[in-house]
Short mmCIF file of C-alpha atoms in Angstrom, two decimals:
data_model
loop_
_atom_site.label_atom_id
_atom_site.label_comp_id
_atom_site.label_asym_id
_atom_site.label_seq_id
_atom_site.Cartn_x
_atom_site.Cartn_y
_atom_site.Cartn_z
CA UNK A 124 115.25 87.75 88.31
CA UNK A 125 118.72 89.25 88.33
CA UNK A 126 120.68 88.02 91.31
CA UNK A 127 123.54 90.48 91.47
CA UNK A 128 123.60 94.11 90.36
CA UNK A 129 127.32 93.98 89.70
CA UNK A 130 126.87 91.32 87.06
CA UNK A 131 124.72 93.77 85.13
CA UNK A 132 127.64 96.18 85.27
CA UNK A 133 129.98 93.59 83.84
CA UNK A 134 132.02 92.90 86.96
CA UNK A 135 132.37 89.09 87.28
CA UNK A 136 132.92 87.63 90.71
CA UNK A 137 131.17 90.51 92.46
CA UNK A 138 128.38 88.24 93.75
CA UNK A 139 130.70 86.86 96.42
CA UNK A 140 129.52 89.76 98.60
CA UNK A 141 126.01 88.32 98.42
CA UNK A 142 127.16 85.03 99.88
CA UNK A 143 129.43 86.29 102.60
CA UNK A 144 127.82 89.52 103.81
CA UNK A 145 124.07 89.64 103.19
CA UNK A 146 121.90 88.13 105.90
CA UNK A 147 118.79 86.34 104.69
CA UNK A 148 115.45 87.91 105.53
CA UNK A 149 111.82 86.82 105.71
CA UNK A 150 110.13 86.20 102.32
CA UNK A 151 113.46 86.12 100.45
CA UNK A 152 113.39 83.51 97.68
CA UNK A 153 116.22 80.97 97.57
CA UNK A 154 117.36 78.56 94.87
CA UNK A 155 118.61 75.42 96.66
CA UNK A 156 120.56 72.73 94.86
CA UNK A 157 122.17 69.65 96.43
CA UNK A 158 124.64 67.36 94.66
CA UNK A 159 125.83 63.99 95.91
CA UNK A 160 127.20 60.82 94.33
CA UNK A 161 127.77 62.69 91.09
CA UNK A 162 124.05 63.48 90.71
CA UNK A 163 121.72 66.36 91.55
CA UNK A 164 119.58 65.30 94.50
CA UNK A 165 117.61 68.48 95.22
CA UNK A 166 116.71 71.40 92.91
CA UNK A 167 113.97 73.72 94.15
CA UNK A 168 113.06 77.28 95.01
CA UNK A 169 112.12 77.97 98.61
CA UNK A 170 110.61 81.09 100.15
CA UNK A 171 111.72 82.02 103.64
CA UNK A 172 108.67 82.04 105.88
CA UNK A 173 107.68 85.00 108.04
CA UNK A 174 109.04 82.93 110.93
CA UNK A 175 112.38 82.78 109.13
CA UNK A 176 112.46 79.08 108.18
CA UNK A 177 112.60 77.01 105.00
CA UNK A 178 111.47 73.40 104.56
CA UNK A 179 114.22 71.29 102.98
CA UNK A 180 113.51 67.71 101.77
CA UNK A 181 115.07 65.04 104.02
CA UNK A 182 116.13 67.74 106.49
CA UNK A 183 112.89 69.43 107.53
CA UNK A 184 112.59 72.95 108.90
CA UNK A 185 115.83 74.94 108.83
CA UNK A 186 116.25 78.42 110.27
CA UNK A 187 117.39 80.78 107.50
CA UNK A 188 116.61 84.16 109.03
CA UNK A 189 119.64 86.40 109.65
CA UNK A 190 122.07 83.80 108.29
CA UNK A 191 124.50 84.33 105.43
CA UNK A 192 124.35 82.00 102.43
CA UNK A 193 127.45 79.99 103.52
CA UNK A 194 126.00 79.57 107.01
CA UNK A 195 122.69 78.27 105.65
CA UNK A 196 124.45 75.93 103.23
CA UNK A 197 126.34 74.42 106.14
CA UNK A 198 123.15 74.05 108.19
CA UNK A 199 121.69 71.93 105.39
CA UNK A 200 124.86 70.03 104.51
CA UNK A 201 125.56 68.69 108.01
CA UNK A 202 122.31 66.68 108.49
CA UNK A 203 122.40 65.48 104.88
CA UNK A 204 125.93 64.16 105.36
CA UNK A 205 125.05 62.60 108.70
CA UNK A 206 121.98 60.64 107.55
CA UNK A 207 121.85 60.46 103.75
CA UNK A 208 124.87 61.24 101.57
CA UNK A 209 128.63 61.09 101.45
CA UNK A 210 130.17 64.54 100.97
CA UNK A 211 127.04 66.37 99.75
CA UNK A 212 127.50 69.76 98.07
CA UNK A 213 124.91 72.43 98.86
CA UNK A 214 124.59 75.49 96.64
CA UNK A 215 122.21 78.34 97.50
CA UNK A 216 121.53 81.50 95.51
CA UNK A 217 119.19 84.30 96.58
CA UNK A 218 116.98 84.87 93.54
CA UNK A 219 114.70 87.49 95.10
CA UNK A 220 115.28 89.82 98.00
CA UNK A 221 112.29 91.04 99.98
CA UNK A 222 114.06 92.37 103.04
CA UNK A 223 116.38 94.99 101.54
CA UNK A 224 115.58 98.54 102.55
CA UNK A 225 117.53 101.67 101.70
CA UNK A 226 117.06 105.29 102.69
CA UNK A 227 118.03 108.29 100.59
CA UNK A 228 117.85 111.87 101.81
CA UNK A 229 118.70 115.34 100.62
CA UNK A 230 118.82 116.70 97.08
CA UNK A 231 116.77 114.07 95.24
CA UNK A 232 113.26 114.40 93.84
CA UNK A 233 111.65 111.81 96.12
CA UNK A 234 113.69 111.21 99.29
CA UNK A 235 112.60 108.42 101.60
CA UNK A 236 112.76 104.69 102.23
CA UNK A 237 112.94 102.20 99.36
CA UNK A 238 112.52 98.42 99.28
CA UNK A 239 114.13 96.32 96.59
CA UNK A 240 114.08 92.69 95.49
CA UNK A 241 117.72 92.94 94.38
CA UNK A 242 120.74 94.80 95.65
CA UNK A 243 121.00 98.23 94.10
CA UNK A 244 123.90 100.40 93.13
CA UNK A 245 124.03 104.04 94.21
CA UNK A 246 123.02 105.19 90.72
CA UNK A 247 120.04 102.84 90.72
CA UNK A 248 118.85 104.12 94.11
CA UNK A 249 119.16 107.74 92.93
CA UNK A 250 117.11 106.79 89.85
CA UNK A 251 114.45 105.16 92.05
CA UNK A 252 114.28 108.42 94.02
CA UNK A 253 113.48 110.34 90.83
CA UNK A 254 117.02 111.56 90.19
CA UNK A 255 119.24 114.16 91.81
CA UNK A 256 118.14 117.79 91.86
CA UNK A 257 120.11 120.46 89.93
CA UNK A 258 120.96 122.24 93.17
CA UNK A 259 122.66 119.18 94.63
CA UNK A 260 126.19 119.31 95.92
CA UNK A 261 128.99 117.33 94.30
CA UNK A 262 129.35 114.73 97.04
CA UNK A 263 127.15 111.93 98.37
CA UNK A 264 127.62 110.46 101.82
CA UNK A 265 127.11 106.71 102.17
CA UNK A 266 126.36 105.66 105.74
CA UNK A 267 126.47 101.91 106.19
CA UNK A 268 123.67 100.25 108.20
CA UNK A 269 122.28 103.58 109.40
CA UNK A 270 118.60 103.10 108.47
CA UNK A 271 117.63 102.46 112.10
CA UNK A 272 119.00 105.85 113.18
CA UNK A 273 117.18 107.56 110.32
CA UNK A 274 113.90 105.88 111.23
CA UNK A 275 114.46 107.22 114.74
CA UNK A 276 114.52 110.73 113.21
CA UNK A 277 118.21 111.31 113.87
CA UNK A 278 119.35 114.46 112.05
CA UNK A 279 121.35 113.63 108.90
CA UNK A 280 124.12 116.13 109.63
CA UNK A 281 124.46 114.64 113.12
CA UNK A 282 124.75 111.17 111.59
CA UNK A 283 127.41 112.30 109.11
CA UNK A 284 129.47 113.78 111.94
CA UNK A 285 129.02 110.75 114.22
CA UNK A 286 129.86 108.11 111.63
CA UNK A 287 132.68 107.77 109.12
CA UNK A 288 130.72 107.90 105.85
CA UNK A 289 132.08 106.93 102.47
CA UNK A 290 132.20 109.94 100.15
CA UNK A 291 131.24 109.52 96.50
CA UNK A 292 132.18 112.11 93.88
CA UNK A 293 128.90 112.91 92.13
CA UNK A 294 130.55 114.94 89.39
CA UNK A 295 132.40 111.89 88.18
CA UNK A 296 129.47 109.54 88.75
CA UNK A 297 126.51 111.58 87.48
CA UNK A 298 128.04 114.26 85.27
CA UNK A 299 130.82 112.21 83.68
CA UNK A 300 129.19 108.77 83.89
CA UNK A 301 132.24 107.22 85.55
CA UNK A 302 130.92 103.90 86.93
CA UNK A 303 134.15 103.42 88.87
CA UNK A 304 132.57 105.86 91.32
CA UNK A 305 129.40 103.78 91.64
CA UNK A 306 129.03 101.48 94.64
CA UNK A 307 126.84 98.51 95.48
CA UNK A 308 124.62 99.17 98.49
CA UNK A 309 123.99 96.89 101.44
CA UNK A 310 120.68 96.39 103.24
CA UNK A 311 120.09 99.22 105.69
CA UNK A 312 122.38 101.70 103.93
CA UNK A 313 121.59 105.41 103.98
CA UNK A 314 122.59 107.82 101.21
CA UNK A 315 122.67 111.54 101.93
CA UNK A 316 123.13 114.06 99.10
CA UNK A 317 123.44 117.55 100.58
CA UNK A 318 122.26 120.64 98.75
CA UNK A 319 125.16 122.71 97.45
CA UNK A 320 124.30 125.63 99.74
CA UNK A 321 124.47 123.41 102.83
CA UNK A 322 127.90 121.92 102.10
CA UNK A 323 130.75 123.14 104.23
CA UNK A 324 133.53 124.98 102.44
CA UNK A 325 135.92 122.20 103.37
CA UNK A 326 133.96 119.66 101.32
CA UNK A 327 133.25 121.76 98.23
CA UNK A 328 135.90 124.52 97.92
CA UNK A 329 139.62 125.13 97.62
CA UNK A 330 141.54 128.21 98.69
CA UNK A 331 144.28 130.13 96.86
CA UNK A 332 146.17 132.82 98.73
CA UNK A 333 149.43 134.72 98.68
CA UNK A 334 150.99 136.20 95.56
CA UNK A 335 148.25 135.53 92.98
CA UNK A 336 146.16 138.11 91.15
CA UNK A 337 142.83 137.15 92.76
CA UNK A 338 143.30 135.24 96.03
CA UNK A 339 140.11 133.71 97.38
CA UNK A 340 137.81 130.70 97.60
CA UNK A 341 137.06 128.66 94.47
CA UNK A 342 134.79 125.73 93.65
CA UNK A 343 136.52 122.37 93.89
CA UNK A 344 136.36 120.32 90.71
CA UNK A 345 137.52 116.71 90.37
CA UNK A 346 140.87 116.66 88.60
CA UNK A 347 141.73 120.25 89.56
CA UNK A 348 145.49 120.64 89.97
CA UNK A 349 147.64 123.10 91.91
CA UNK A 350 148.82 125.02 88.83
CA UNK A 351 145.32 125.15 87.36
CA UNK A 352 143.98 126.55 90.61
CA UNK A 353 146.57 129.34 90.46
CA UNK A 354 145.49 130.06 86.89
CA UNK A 355 141.88 130.25 88.12
CA UNK A 356 143.09 132.80 90.65
CA UNK A 357 144.42 135.04 87.88
CA UNK A 358 147.99 133.76 87.74
CA UNK A 359 151.04 134.69 89.77
CA UNK A 360 151.67 138.18 91.06
CA UNK A 361 154.70 140.32 90.18
CA UNK A 362 156.59 139.35 93.34
CA UNK A 363 155.47 135.71 93.52
CA UNK A 364 157.78 132.80 94.24
CA UNK A 365 155.87 129.90 92.63
CA UNK A 366 158.89 127.64 93.05
CA UNK A 367 158.26 127.79 96.80
CA UNK A 368 154.49 127.21 96.72
CA UNK A 369 152.77 124.86 99.15
CA UNK A 370 149.54 122.91 99.45
CA UNK A 371 148.16 122.96 102.98
CA UNK A 372 145.92 119.96 103.61
CA UNK A 373 144.12 118.75 106.75
CA UNK A 374 144.23 114.96 107.20
CA UNK A 375 142.73 113.24 110.24
CA UNK A 376 142.54 116.54 112.04
CA UNK A 377 146.21 117.39 111.47
CA UNK A 378 147.66 119.94 109.08
CA UNK A 379 150.04 118.69 106.40
CA UNK A 380 152.19 120.98 104.26
CA UNK A 381 153.08 119.70 100.79
CA UNK A 382 155.80 121.78 99.10
CA UNK A 383 155.43 122.11 95.34
CA UNK A 384 157.66 123.82 92.78
CA UNK A 385 155.13 125.29 90.34
CA UNK A 386 157.90 126.59 88.09
CA UNK A 387 159.06 123.01 87.51
CA UNK A 388 155.43 121.96 87.04
CA UNK A 389 154.93 124.64 84.39
CA UNK A 390 158.05 123.42 82.56
CA UNK A 391 156.75 119.86 82.63
CA UNK A 392 159.60 118.62 84.82
CA UNK A 393 157.37 117.32 87.61
CA UNK A 394 153.74 116.26 87.84
CA UNK A 395 151.11 118.84 88.72
CA UNK A 396 149.44 117.35 91.83
CA UNK A 397 145.67 116.97 92.00
CA UNK A 398 143.93 118.84 94.77
CA UNK A 399 141.44 117.58 97.32
CA UNK A 400 138.39 119.45 98.65
CA UNK A 401 139.42 121.88 101.38
CA UNK A 402 143.03 122.26 100.16
CA UNK A 403 144.70 125.65 100.48
CA UNK A 404 147.42 126.69 98.03
CA UNK A 405 149.84 129.33 99.25
CA UNK A 406 152.15 131.18 96.85
CA UNK A 407 154.72 133.14 98.92
CA UNK A 408 156.43 136.39 98.05
CA UNK A 409 159.88 136.17 96.54
CA UNK A 410 162.79 136.71 98.92
CA UNK A 411 164.63 138.91 96.46
#
């Protein structure tokens, strides 16, 4: 059984999250090893009972439910050191998970609740749900530990507004296969993939106005730059002042104006800045 999804993706050291964050659940399977005096004293697999305990030789019943791996290791080490060994080393690995539940909603073939015996990545959960639908939007919302609210029939849009979800760029992840945009899920996570038609303009569009040939609203695309957006809008008008252009961006509820000299960009003198969803590019009229 694969212990850590991230190891399958070639990211060494990623299993530390398993030890420090995941809380052990009923029927999880644990590999328990104890070393002392330079020798291995215990090597066995234990299944957490429905009551949440495991039976450890020389120690007896130990509560494992809702503890992290380091906490459980310490609970075993202390009595062993007190009564049996000098400086015992306890190593525990979760070999099977039976208490991990995820929920995925929105533009996937089979939305709903999913149980897994190993921690999944976002791509793996989408695959379990039958894949994303063609009419999906280009963003996925990851809501940490929100399964309880979903089970209580809380509306997904209400949840997204109430929480501070992580946003994942699905164009890069699904269309371009960029695994840097994949994430490892935690027990109780909820993934919401809105349909394109339900996305707000701020999360899927950019705006170009002022002295361009075709001002208006355009689809946001990852990697889209300010100059490219103006090209999409038909290029600069006869009386445009592209050297005085600006990107208007809303951050944390406040408007930020980023001045950009698109003439210098076009000449390769400065970098063409990438846009973010909801950005507005304004090209003013020349003063002369």
